[in-house]
Tab-separated table of C-alpha atoms and ligand atoms in Angstrom:
chain	number	residue	atom	x	y	z
P	6	UNK	CA	267.810	99.443	-88.345
P	7	UNK	CA	268.903	102.003	-85.744
P	8	UNK	CA	268.782	105.863	-86.111
P	9	UNK	CA	272.264	105.921	-87.429
P	10	UNK	CA	271.265	103.647	-90.264
P	11	UNK	CA	273.575	100.642	-88.983
P	12	UNK	CA	272.293	97.116	-88.200
P	13	UNK	CA	271.764	96.683	-84.512
P	14	UNK	CA	274.695	95.321	-82.692
P	15	UNK	CA	274.822	91.619	-81.496
P	16	UNK	CA	274.355	92.862	-77.821
P	17	UNK	CA	271.258	94.929	-78.968
P	18	UNK	CA	269.854	91.787	-80.350
P	19	UNK	CA	270.803	89.757	-77.341
P	20	UNK	CA	269.173	92.480	-74.987
P	21	UNK	CA	266.024	92.068	-77.180
P	22	UNK	CA	265.965	88.427	-77.046
P	23	UNK	CA	266.458	88.046	-80.607
P	24	UNK	CA	269.756	86.146	-80.153
P	25	UNK	CA	269.876	83.472	-77.367
P	26	UNK	CA	272.347	84.069	-74.598
P	27	UNK	CA	272.804	82.991	-71.077
P	28	UNK	CA	271.580	86.256	-69.099
P	29	UNK	CA	273.185	86.322	-65.744
P	30	UNK	CA	272.095	89.904	-64.660
P	31	UNK	CA	269.939	92.660	-65.827
P	32	UNK	CA	268.728	96.142	-64.763
P	33	UNK	CA	266.745	98.833	-66.512
P	34	UNK	CA	269.792	100.028	-68.440
P	35	UNK	CA	272.432	97.173	-68.318
P	36	UNK	CA	272.538	93.561	-69.553
P	37	UNK	CA	275.110	90.705	-68.596
P	38	UNK	CA	275.381	87.400	-70.153
P	39	UNK	CA	278.125	84.684	-70.601
P	40	UNK	CA	280.643	85.093	-73.278
P	41	UNK	CA	280.074	82.600	-76.203
P	42	UNK	CA	284.039	82.038	-76.229
P	43	UNK	CA	285.136	82.180	-72.533
P	44	UNK	CA	288.463	83.054	-71.662
P	45	UNK	CA	288.291	82.414	-68.064
P	46	UNK	CA	286.204	80.206	-65.714
P	47	UNK	CA	283.658	82.974	-65.278
P	48	UNK	CA	283.522	85.272	-68.233
P	49	UNK	CA	280.582	87.690	-68.448
P	50	UNK	CA	280.077	90.412	-70.971
P	51	UNK	CA	278.409	93.357	-69.403
P	52	UNK	CA	276.963	96.165	-71.602
P	53	UNK	CA	274.553	98.863	-71.494
P	54	UNK	CA	271.469	98.291	-73.443
P	55	UNK	CA	271.906	101.345	-75.340
P	56	UNK	CA	274.427	101.033	-78.338
P	57	UNK	CA	274.933	104.955	-78.309
P	58	UNK	CA	278.384	104.403	-76.903
P	59	UNK	CA	281.008	102.436	-78.773
P	60	UNK	CA	283.627	102.218	-76.219
P	61	UNK	CA	284.510	103.102	-72.596
P	62	UNK	CA	286.000	106.459	-73.333
P	63	UNK	CA	282.827	107.578	-74.924
P	64	UNK	CA	280.689	106.061	-72.179
P	65	UNK	CA	282.735	107.946	-69.260
P	66	UNK	CA	282.532	111.049	-71.150
P	67	UNK	CA	278.660	110.799	-72.220
P	68	UNK	CA	277.159	109.028	-69.278
P	69	UNK	CA	279.561	108.478	-66.229
P	70	UNK	CA	276.515	107.239	-64.031
P	71	UNK	CA	275.873	104.705	-66.638
P	72	UNK	CA	279.670	103.300	-66.439
P	73	UNK	CA	279.112	103.228	-62.501
P	74	UNK	CA	276.065	101.242	-62.886
P	75	UNK	CA	278.034	98.864	-65.250
P	76	UNK	CA	280.657	98.537	-62.736
P	77	UNK	CA	278.235	97.802	-59.752
P	78	UNK	CA	276.694	95.198	-61.835
P	79	UNK	CA	280.030	93.616	-62.557
P	80	UNK	CA	280.597	93.568	-58.626
P	81	UNK	CA	277.259	92.008	-58.043
P	82	UNK	CA	277.987	89.394	-60.667
P	83	UNK	CA	281.348	88.483	-59.466
P	84	UNK	CA	279.943	88.127	-55.809
P	85	UNK	CA	277.372	85.658	-57.025
P	86	UNK	CA	279.220	83.694	-59.732
P	87	UNK	CA	282.626	83.872	-58.246
P	88	UNK	CA	284.539	84.757	-55.096
P	89	UNK	CA	283.884	88.637	-55.525
P	90	UNK	CA	287.237	89.321	-57.061
P	91	UNK	CA	287.479	90.110	-60.688
P	92	UNK	CA	289.273	91.614	-63.733
P	93	UNK	CA	287.322	94.018	-65.842
P	94	UNK	CA	288.513	94.578	-69.289
P	95	UNK	CA	287.478	97.139	-71.953
P	96	UNK	CA	288.797	96.401	-75.237
P	97	UNK	CA	289.223	99.933	-76.776
P	98	UNK	CA	289.872	99.766	-80.470
P	99	UNK	CA	290.465	97.009	-83.089
P	100	UNK	CA	293.965	96.649	-82.799
P	101	UNK	CA	293.693	95.441	-79.175
P	102	UNK	CA	290.894	93.228	-80.073
P	103	UNK	CA	287.655	95.100	-79.857
P	104	UNK	CA	285.239	93.394	-82.225
P	105	UNK	CA	281.934	94.669	-81.105
P	106	UNK	CA	281.656	98.366	-81.232
P	107	UNK	CA	278.985	98.567	-78.503
P	108	UNK	CA	280.716	99.322	-75.272
P	109	UNK	CA	281.117	96.466	-73.021
P	110	UNK	CA	283.034	95.149	-70.098
P	111	UNK	CA	284.612	91.580	-69.963
P	112	UNK	CA	284.219	90.409	-66.337
P	113	UNK	CA	286.909	87.747	-65.814
P	114	UNK	CA	287.020	85.810	-62.589
P	115	UNK	CA	287.852	82.495	-61.055
P	116	UNK	CA	285.474	79.791	-60.494
P	117	UNK	CA	283.400	79.935	-57.493
P	118	UNK	CA	284.620	78.003	-54.279
P	119	UNK	CA	284.738	74.322	-54.816
P	120	UNK	CA	285.692	74.773	-58.574
P	121	UNK	CA	288.386	72.640	-60.202
P	122	UNK	CA	290.904	75.293	-60.939
P	123	UNK	CA	293.908	75.680	-58.586
P	124	UNK	CA	294.168	78.528	-56.001
P	125	UNK	CA	294.663	82.009	-57.667
P	126	UNK	CA	294.356	80.508	-61.141
P	127	UNK	CA	292.178	82.418	-63.626
P	128	UNK	CA	292.923	80.450	-66.523
P	129	UNK	CA	293.062	83.171	-69.069
P	130	UNK	CA	294.293	82.122	-72.500
G	210	5GP	P1	285.422	92.303	-77.824
G	210	5GP	O1	286.348	91.527	-78.778
G	210	5GP	O2	284.690	93.414	-78.787
G	210	5GP	O3	286.063	92.983	-76.795
G	210	5GP	O4	284.220	91.429	-77.332
G	210	5GP	C1	283.325	91.005	-77.885
G	210	5GP	C2	283.048	89.624	-77.137
G	210	5GP	O5	281.451	89.265	-77.434
G	210	5GP	C3	283.831	88.367	-77.449
G	210	5GP	O6	284.509	87.913	-76.237
G	210	5GP	C4	282.881	87.456	-77.979
G	210	5GP	O7	283.214	86.217	-77.761
G	210	5GP	C5	281.469	87.731	-77.593
G	210	5GP	N1	280.368	87.592	-78.406
G	210	5GP	C6	280.337	88.011	-79.791
G	210	5GP	N2	279.147	87.348	-80.302
G	210	5GP	C7	278.435	86.831	-79.093
G	210	5GP	C8	277.162	86.257	-79.118
G	210	5GP	O8	276.417	86.057	-80.091
G	210	5GP	N3	276.825	85.801	-77.869
G	210	5GP	C9	277.435	85.830	-76.904
G	210	5GP	N4	277.141	85.309	-75.627
G	210	5GP	N5	278.997	86.569	-76.795
G	210	5GP	C10	279.293	86.928	-78.078
């Protein structure tokens, strides 16, 4: 149990290696892993290890440096797994699709050069 009395989030459990995931990047404060239900050829969840912030608005207000780190990790992952160009989506609120209330970004990007998708196609559903 966390100090708030809630169960640890699924992302906290992934960071703790209690739940398996394909981890693609990790720093002291951030972890990035492939989404279990990908919506694009490259779909990576990037999240702070702390579960203190439930959405990006709270993160920006509470620790803007950590938000900057998260974006730096997104940039590095997109450079490594794709062509360096990407969409970064922060669902903020249940009515727009947020299901995990531990702040995270969805990095959505095309397949790296040599992939099977057509030019400019992201393949979003
Ligand atoms: P949200 O809907 O909150 O913006 O995004 C949560 C994301 O976490 C979803 O895209 C969902 O597929 C992903 N997700 C949920 N549970 C797991 C899991 O156990 N492993 C991985 N790799 N991704 C997960």
